[in-house]
């Protein structure tokens, strides 16, 4: 927090609460907020019109406001801001708040509330959003006094972005926003910097020096901490091969020879086998999630563990670490100077990566989604950002697209929110207008927030949408095929609309392809079109995601499919 927060403390004249909200957002450097107006939050919307700094983005559903704010926070590194009215407006934010909480994304959610005297009376559009969201926020505030608004907002933004980031809720009763008061003096929050544990760093260096088959396992904490420079420097000077979680992709460029790919349920064979054989596992900004580890007691069974994380609660939560250190990830990585004797191991891992590289020469003339996505990411270049929905296409993006920075891959990892892709594309474009932003969606996910095509059109956002359509809930169908004796239940989406015509009805350019000979031209058209465009891609509904680790299995027990 800078001294810019001070003026509200020194100006003791009376100010309307809603105006204080706008001034607080301006002091925090907010430029965009995503929302939808309604009765209880109307005083704030009234005050917004007087701000030249704040640009409000009118979404068509409050869930999209929270998801767009989530993506904005991931790309910018600053808290994304979403705003909604009381009752259903507030509850519609809940999925997006939970999404940010599980992926540790900085966010401030502002909800209107019924007037203070009516709270607890079951008034029109009253709901206890404070209570509803308690398990999925870092902190919550109900503003009880107009004079406290500057302090509450300063604390909320500080909490959202400090330590392990996450969402913070501010519930604002309507009368508090209407009344005027002199702002109450307060001291701006300050960031506390804990000293690094030098003894543990020395012990970590000793373990690294002794290792002969070490693996660097990193996750979403790298993107959160903006620690990719430190991670890459450590990987280069140590010579240790690396693997990533779904959220960690891009921390090390995916085409680095010593990067073995994503690990886990849909990870690469090279990554999963290397983890199984390693003698030292250096975990950085990851939490031993079940989708990454498979059967936990068989994960890295031969390895000692060093665990670095911003959140001390993660260390030892699922896997005991010989050395665990909580703190600044970049500083800890920079302090590691050991160089293990692991050249033969690194060469072996690189050879396995080449041996088990994916194939793209699928039979037939239909479109093979992994091949399309690989080519698209190559053509889009290093400055592109991919936002992804949830399902088979999500795994194909993770497996086959190339990423040179973690902010280039935005996906709902912890919550698995269908409908994330288009709102996330909106947030990403507003956070980084110079980037080429590509949303990859599936026919199931796309329909969850299809109304946001109106937002794309309204703000003339040049979002490139690739809609992969197998007329199925593909991932559910794949599991029913493999693990439920092909008892296909409620996965048929053959009554989908003509998605190109849907886009046209929103005023967005669109076209459909279904033959592999059309892929190259489609990619060129997507990337050359200056405005928003949707490419509807029909694929074989029988295509599955491979490899796949079955439930309750070790990561090396991978199911694969040959042609």
mmCIF file of C-alpha atoms in Angstrom, residues 95-345:
data_model
loop_
_atom_site.group_PDB
_atom_site.id
_atom_site.type_symbol
_atom_site.label_atom_id
_atom_site.label_comp_id
_atom_site.label_asym_id
_atom_site.label_seq_id
_atom_site.Cartn_x
_atom_site.Cartn_y
_atom_site.Cartn_z
ATOM 1 C CA UNK A 95 -19.052 -20.004 -8.563
ATOM 2 C CA UNK A 96 -16.529 -17.434 -9.760
ATOM 3 C CA UNK A 97 -15.474 -16.622 -6.193
ATOM 4 C CA UNK A 98 -14.944 -20.341 -5.505
ATOM 5 C CA UNK A 99 -12.984 -20.629 -8.749
ATOM 6 C CA UNK A 100 -10.614 -17.860 -7.634
ATOM 7 C CA UNK A 101 -10.292 -19.365 -4.156
ATOM 8 C CA UNK A 102 -9.294 -22.832 -5.362
ATOM 9 C CA UNK A 103 -6.796 -21.420 -7.878
ATOM 10 C CA UNK A 104 -5.433 -18.741 -5.480
ATOM 11 C CA UNK A 105 -6.363 -15.767 -7.668
ATOM 12 C CA UNK A 106 -6.492 -12.237 -6.196
ATOM 13 C CA UNK A 107 -10.027 -10.875 -6.401
ATOM 14 C CA UNK A 108 -12.274 -8.375 -4.632
ATOM 15 C CA UNK A 109 -16.005 -9.089 -4.932
ATOM 16 C CA UNK A 110 -18.348 -6.254 -4.010
ATOM 17 C CA UNK A 111 -21.991 -7.074 -3.323
ATOM 18 C CA UNK A 112 -24.880 -4.798 -2.545
ATOM 19 C CA UNK A 113 -26.964 -5.685 0.470
ATOM 20 C CA UNK A 114 -30.375 -4.618 1.708
ATOM 21 C CA UNK A 115 -30.396 -1.624 4.050
ATOM 22 C CA UNK A 116 -28.968 -2.298 7.506
ATOM 23 C CA UNK A 117 -32.335 -2.077 9.368
ATOM 24 C CA UNK A 118 -33.759 -4.768 7.043
ATOM 25 C CA UNK A 119 -30.899 -7.248 7.367
ATOM 26 C CA UNK A 120 -32.136 -10.461 8.955
ATOM 27 C CA UNK A 121 -35.791 -9.793 8.128
ATOM 28 C CA UNK A 122 -35.985 -11.815 4.886
ATOM 29 C CA UNK A 123 -36.353 -8.573 2.966
ATOM 30 C CA UNK A 124 -36.718 -8.546 -0.820
ATOM 31 C CA UNK A 125 -33.514 -9.848 -2.446
ATOM 32 C CA UNK A 126 -31.814 -10.392 0.900
ATOM 33 C CA UNK A 127 -29.406 -13.281 1.269
ATOM 34 C CA UNK A 128 -26.579 -13.903 3.720
ATOM 35 C CA UNK A 129 -23.787 -13.753 1.156
ATOM 36 C CA UNK A 130 -21.284 -13.261 3.974
ATOM 37 C CA UNK A 131 -22.232 -16.648 5.405
ATOM 38 C CA UNK A 132 -22.615 -18.382 2.053
ATOM 39 C CA UNK A 133 -19.103 -17.497 0.925
ATOM 40 C CA UNK A 134 -17.216 -18.021 4.201
ATOM 41 C CA UNK A 135 -15.598 -21.308 3.061
ATOM 42 C CA UNK A 136 -14.443 -19.871 -0.289
ATOM 43 C CA UNK A 137 -12.873 -16.515 0.569
ATOM 44 C CA UNK A 138 -9.718 -15.392 2.326
ATOM 45 C CA UNK A 139 -11.734 -12.837 4.263
ATOM 46 C CA UNK A 140 -15.140 -11.153 4.301
ATOM 47 C CA UNK A 141 -16.384 -7.732 5.350
ATOM 48 C CA UNK A 142 -19.851 -6.371 6.037
ATOM 49 C CA UNK A 143 -19.527 -2.592 6.042
ATOM 50 C CA UNK A 144 -21.328 -1.353 9.164
ATOM 51 C CA UNK A 145 -20.345 2.321 9.006
ATOM 52 C CA UNK A 146 -19.965 4.643 6.049
ATOM 53 C CA UNK A 147 -16.854 6.153 7.636
ATOM 54 C CA UNK A 148 -15.133 2.739 7.536
ATOM 55 C CA UNK A 149 -15.358 2.284 3.750
ATOM 56 C CA UNK A 150 -11.818 3.532 2.916
ATOM 57 C CA UNK A 151 -10.252 1.302 5.584
ATOM 58 C CA UNK A 152 -12.289 -1.766 4.607
ATOM 59 C CA UNK A 153 -11.373 -1.457 0.937
ATOM 60 C CA UNK A 154 -7.673 -0.906 1.713
ATOM 61 C CA UNK A 155 -7.635 -4.008 3.906
ATOM 62 C CA UNK A 156 -9.583 -6.066 1.363
ATOM 63 C CA UNK A 157 -7.145 -5.358 -1.455
ATOM 64 C CA UNK A 158 -4.163 -5.979 0.824
ATOM 65 C CA UNK A 159 -5.538 -9.353 1.926
ATOM 66 C CA UNK A 160 -6.486 -10.371 -1.624
ATOM 67 C CA UNK A 161 -2.980 -9.906 -3.004
ATOM 68 C CA UNK A 162 -0.730 -10.732 -0.039
ATOM 69 C CA UNK A 163 0.709 -14.132 0.890
ATOM 70 C CA UNK A 164 -1.235 -16.790 -0.955
ATOM 71 C CA UNK A 165 -3.671 -14.621 -2.948
ATOM 72 C CA UNK A 166 -7.397 -15.204 -3.059
ATOM 73 C CA UNK A 167 -10.843 -13.601 -3.157
ATOM 74 C CA UNK A 168 -12.146 -11.164 -0.562
ATOM 75 C CA UNK A 169 -15.834 -10.244 -0.242
ATOM 76 C CA UNK A 170 -17.159 -6.801 0.688
ATOM 77 C CA UNK A 171 -20.889 -6.716 1.440
ATOM 78 C CA UNK A 172 -22.223 -3.153 1.317
ATOM 79 C CA UNK A 173 -25.701 -2.380 2.746
ATOM 80 C CA UNK A 174 -27.604 0.088 0.597
ATOM 81 C CA UNK A 175 -28.037 2.694 3.347
ATOM 82 C CA UNK A 176 -24.267 2.688 4.014
ATOM 83 C CA UNK A 177 -23.687 3.595 0.381
ATOM 84 C CA UNK A 178 -26.281 6.382 0.461
ATOM 85 C CA UNK A 179 -25.301 8.066 3.737
ATOM 86 C CA UNK A 180 -22.522 10.621 3.976
ATOM 87 C CA UNK A 181 -19.791 10.683 6.619
ATOM 88 C CA UNK A 182 -16.276 11.857 7.293
ATOM 89 C CA UNK A 183 -13.842 9.010 6.504
ATOM 90 C CA UNK A 184 -12.406 7.423 9.625
ATOM 91 C CA UNK A 185 -8.582 7.726 9.865
ATOM 92 C CA UNK A 186 -6.649 4.488 9.397
ATOM 93 C CA UNK A 187 -3.118 3.251 8.817
ATOM 94 C CA UNK A 188 -2.628 1.642 5.404
ATOM 95 C CA UNK A 189 -1.782 -2.071 5.604
ATOM 96 C CA UNK A 190 1.848 -2.929 4.999
ATOM 97 C CA UNK A 191 3.426 -6.084 3.620
ATOM 98 C CA UNK A 192 5.479 -8.034 6.143
ATOM 99 C CA UNK A 193 8.574 -9.765 4.790
ATOM 100 C CA UNK A 194 9.610 -12.804 6.785
ATOM 101 C CA UNK A 195 13.346 -13.580 6.793
ATOM 102 C CA UNK A 196 14.356 -16.677 4.879
ATOM 103 C CA UNK A 197 15.387 -19.724 6.911
ATOM 104 C CA UNK A 198 19.065 -19.923 5.936
ATOM 105 C CA UNK A 199 19.622 -23.217 7.748
ATOM 106 C CA UNK A 200 16.849 -24.926 5.773
ATOM 107 C CA UNK A 201 18.151 -23.456 2.519
ATOM 108 C CA UNK A 202 21.586 -24.893 3.313
ATOM 109 C CA UNK A 203 20.013 -28.283 4.053
ATOM 110 C CA UNK A 204 18.099 -28.121 0.746
ATOM 111 C CA UNK A 205 21.316 -27.362 -1.130
ATOM 112 C CA UNK A 206 22.949 -30.357 0.530
ATOM 113 C CA UNK A 207 20.121 -32.693 -0.532
ATOM 114 C CA UNK A 208 20.252 -31.362 -4.076
ATOM 115 C CA UNK A 209 24.006 -31.876 -4.269
ATOM 116 C CA UNK A 210 23.615 -35.521 -3.187
ATOM 117 C CA UNK A 211 20.852 -36.342 -5.692
ATOM 118 C CA UNK A 212 21.519 -38.339 -8.846
ATOM 119 C CA UNK A 213 17.978 -38.497 -10.239
ATOM 120 C CA UNK A 214 16.261 -35.283 -9.112
ATOM 121 C CA UNK A 215 13.054 -33.813 -10.538
ATOM 122 C CA UNK A 216 11.782 -30.249 -10.271
ATOM 123 C CA UNK A 217 7.991 -30.358 -9.815
ATOM 124 C CA UNK A 218 6.316 -26.951 -10.035
ATOM 125 C CA UNK A 219 2.771 -25.661 -9.985
ATOM 126 C CA UNK A 220 0.517 -22.627 -10.018
ATOM 127 C CA UNK A 221 2.476 -20.920 -7.260
ATOM 128 C CA UNK A 222 5.034 -19.923 -9.884
ATOM 129 C CA UNK A 223 2.473 -17.839 -11.788
ATOM 130 C CA UNK A 224 0.980 -16.411 -8.590
ATOM 131 C CA UNK A 225 4.371 -15.276 -7.320
ATOM 132 C CA UNK A 226 5.571 -14.153 -10.765
ATOM 133 C CA UNK A 227 8.542 -16.424 -10.057
ATOM 134 C CA UNK A 228 9.147 -17.824 -13.538
ATOM 135 C CA UNK A 229 12.479 -15.998 -13.920
ATOM 136 C CA UNK A 230 13.798 -17.531 -10.692
ATOM 137 C CA UNK A 231 12.435 -20.965 -11.632
ATOM 138 C CA UNK A 232 14.079 -20.933 -15.058
ATOM 139 C CA UNK A 233 17.382 -19.702 -13.679
ATOM 140 C CA UNK A 234 17.420 -22.508 -11.106
ATOM 141 C CA UNK A 235 16.473 -25.138 -13.684
ATOM 142 C CA UNK A 236 19.285 -23.985 -16.003
ATOM 143 C CA UNK A 237 22.070 -23.748 -13.429
ATOM 144 C CA UNK A 238 21.098 -26.992 -11.684
ATOM 145 C CA UNK A 239 20.473 -29.005 -14.854
ATOM 146 C CA UNK A 240 17.520 -30.731 -13.163
ATOM 147 C CA UNK A 241 14.677 -31.984 -15.426
ATOM 148 C CA UNK A 242 11.272 -30.515 -14.648
ATOM 149 C CA UNK A 243 7.566 -31.351 -14.770
ATOM 150 C CA UNK A 244 4.520 -29.112 -14.279
ATOM 151 C CA UNK A 245 1.011 -29.315 -12.945
ATOM 152 C CA UNK A 246 -1.888 -28.080 -15.073
ATOM 153 C CA UNK A 247 -1.587 -24.613 -13.512
ATOM 154 C CA UNK A 248 2.189 -24.642 -13.702
ATOM 155 C CA UNK A 249 2.369 -24.914 -17.499
ATOM 156 C CA UNK A 250 4.481 -22.111 -18.954
ATOM 157 C CA UNK A 251 6.637 -21.704 -15.851
ATOM 158 C CA UNK A 252 9.368 -23.327 -17.950
ATOM 159 C CA UNK A 253 8.824 -23.041 -21.723
ATOM 160 C CA UNK A 254 7.161 -26.232 -22.884
ATOM 161 C CA UNK A 255 9.668 -26.789 -25.699
ATOM 162 C CA UNK A 256 12.705 -26.789 -23.356
ATOM 163 C CA UNK A 257 14.463 -30.172 -23.834
ATOM 164 C CA UNK A 258 14.683 -30.779 -20.073
ATOM 165 C CA UNK A 259 11.006 -30.010 -19.507
ATOM 166 C CA UNK A 260 9.153 -33.328 -19.562
ATOM 167 C CA UNK A 261 5.606 -31.982 -19.710
ATOM 168 C CA UNK A 262 2.576 -32.077 -17.466
ATOM 169 C CA UNK A 263 2.398 -34.855 -14.903
ATOM 170 C CA UNK A 264 -0.630 -36.649 -13.512
ATOM 171 C CA UNK A 265 -3.881 -38.111 -14.762
ATOM 172 C CA UNK A 266 -3.476 -36.815 -18.321
ATOM 173 C CA UNK A 267 0.247 -36.108 -18.103
ATOM 174 C CA UNK A 268 3.005 -37.330 -20.351
ATOM 175 C CA UNK A 269 4.556 -40.748 -19.914
ATOM 176 C CA UNK A 270 7.996 -39.108 -19.702
ATOM 177 C CA UNK A 271 6.891 -36.935 -16.775
ATOM 178 C CA UNK A 272 5.111 -39.671 -14.848
ATOM 179 C CA UNK A 273 7.880 -42.245 -15.278
ATOM 180 C CA UNK A 274 10.548 -39.715 -14.256
ATOM 181 C CA UNK A 275 8.608 -38.917 -11.076
ATOM 182 C CA UNK A 276 8.338 -42.629 -10.330
ATOM 183 C CA UNK A 277 12.121 -43.107 -10.602
ATOM 184 C CA UNK A 278 13.419 -39.882 -9.078
ATOM 185 C CA UNK A 279 15.438 -39.890 -5.854
ATOM 186 C CA UNK A 280 14.728 -36.245 -4.980
ATOM 187 C CA UNK A 281 11.527 -34.321 -5.646
ATOM 188 C CA UNK A 282 11.812 -30.537 -5.447
ATOM 189 C CA UNK A 283 8.241 -29.272 -5.195
ATOM 190 C CA UNK A 284 7.827 -25.552 -5.852
ATOM 191 C CA UNK A 285 4.431 -23.837 -5.626
ATOM 192 C CA UNK A 286 2.463 -27.076 -5.951
ATOM 193 C CA UNK A 287 0.253 -28.890 -3.463
ATOM 194 C CA UNK A 288 0.325 -32.600 -4.324
ATOM 195 C CA UNK A 289 -3.170 -32.423 -5.780
ATOM 196 C CA UNK A 290 -4.824 -35.775 -6.497
ATOM 197 C CA UNK A 291 -5.017 -35.091 -10.254
ATOM 198 C CA UNK A 292 -1.243 -34.624 -10.256
ATOM 199 C CA UNK A 293 -0.201 -37.434 -7.922
ATOM 200 C CA UNK A 294 -2.619 -40.244 -8.733
ATOM 201 C CA UNK A 295 -2.565 -42.774 -5.891
ATOM 202 C CA UNK A 296 -0.675 -40.732 -3.335
ATOM 203 C CA UNK A 297 1.180 -43.533 -1.565
ATOM 204 C CA UNK A 298 2.731 -44.620 -4.883
ATOM 205 C CA UNK A 299 3.738 -41.106 -5.969
ATOM 206 C CA UNK A 300 7.518 -40.596 -6.164
ATOM 207 C CA UNK A 301 8.000 -43.643 -3.917
ATOM 208 C CA UNK A 302 11.824 -43.515 -4.009
ATOM 209 C CA UNK A 303 12.187 -39.781 -3.428
ATOM 210 C CA UNK A 304 13.074 -37.500 -0.611
ATOM 211 C CA UNK A 305 11.072 -34.263 -0.797
ATOM 212 C CA UNK A 306 11.945 -30.574 -0.621
ATOM 213 C CA UNK A 307 8.809 -28.401 -0.605
ATOM 214 C CA UNK A 308 8.778 -24.622 -1.197
ATOM 215 C CA UNK A 309 5.454 -22.781 -0.996
ATOM 216 C CA UNK A 310 4.025 -19.400 -0.072
ATOM 217 C CA UNK A 311 1.442 -21.073 2.159
ATOM 218 C CA UNK A 312 2.853 -22.918 5.161
ATOM 219 C CA UNK A 313 -0.384 -24.900 5.464
ATOM 220 C CA UNK A 314 0.438 -26.773 2.250
ATOM 221 C CA UNK A 315 3.763 -28.099 3.501
ATOM 222 C CA UNK A 316 3.276 -31.590 4.872
ATOM 223 C CA UNK A 317 -0.480 -31.527 4.258
ATOM 224 C CA UNK A 318 -0.457 -34.500 1.873
ATOM 225 C CA UNK A 319 3.193 -35.581 1.606
ATOM 226 C CA UNK A 320 5.786 -35.312 4.336
ATOM 227 C CA UNK A 321 8.759 -33.224 3.276
ATOM 228 C CA UNK A 322 12.293 -33.758 4.530
ATOM 229 C CA UNK A 323 12.699 -30.006 4.117
ATOM 230 C CA UNK A 324 9.767 -27.623 3.897
ATOM 231 C CA UNK A 325 10.098 -23.849 3.665
ATOM 232 C CA UNK A 326 7.299 -21.280 3.388
ATOM 233 C CA UNK A 327 8.036 -17.844 2.024
ATOM 234 C CA UNK A 328 8.969 -15.892 -1.087
ATOM 235 C CA UNK A 329 9.394 -18.458 -3.866
ATOM 236 C CA UNK A 330 11.720 -16.329 -6.000
ATOM 237 C CA UNK A 331 14.024 -15.615 -3.072
ATOM 238 C CA UNK A 332 14.188 -19.295 -2.113
ATOM 239 C CA UNK A 333 14.931 -20.436 -5.655
ATOM 240 C CA UNK A 334 17.612 -17.771 -6.036
ATOM 241 C CA UNK A 335 19.276 -19.074 -2.876
ATOM 242 C CA UNK A 336 19.671 -22.597 -4.285
ATOM 243 C CA UNK A 337 23.169 -22.929 -5.738
ATOM 244 C CA UNK A 338 23.842 -26.688 -5.660
ATOM 245 C CA UNK A 339 24.582 -28.470 -8.947
ATOM 246 C CA UNK A 340 23.912 -32.215 -8.693
ATOM 247 C CA UNK A 341 25.786 -34.786 -10.756
ATOM 248 C CA UNK A 342 22.739 -35.683 -12.851
ATOM 249 C CA UNK A 343 23.824 -35.352 -16.485
ATOM 250 C CA UNK A 344 23.129 -39.025 -17.319
ATOM 251 C CA UNK A 345 19.702 -38.763 -15.700
#
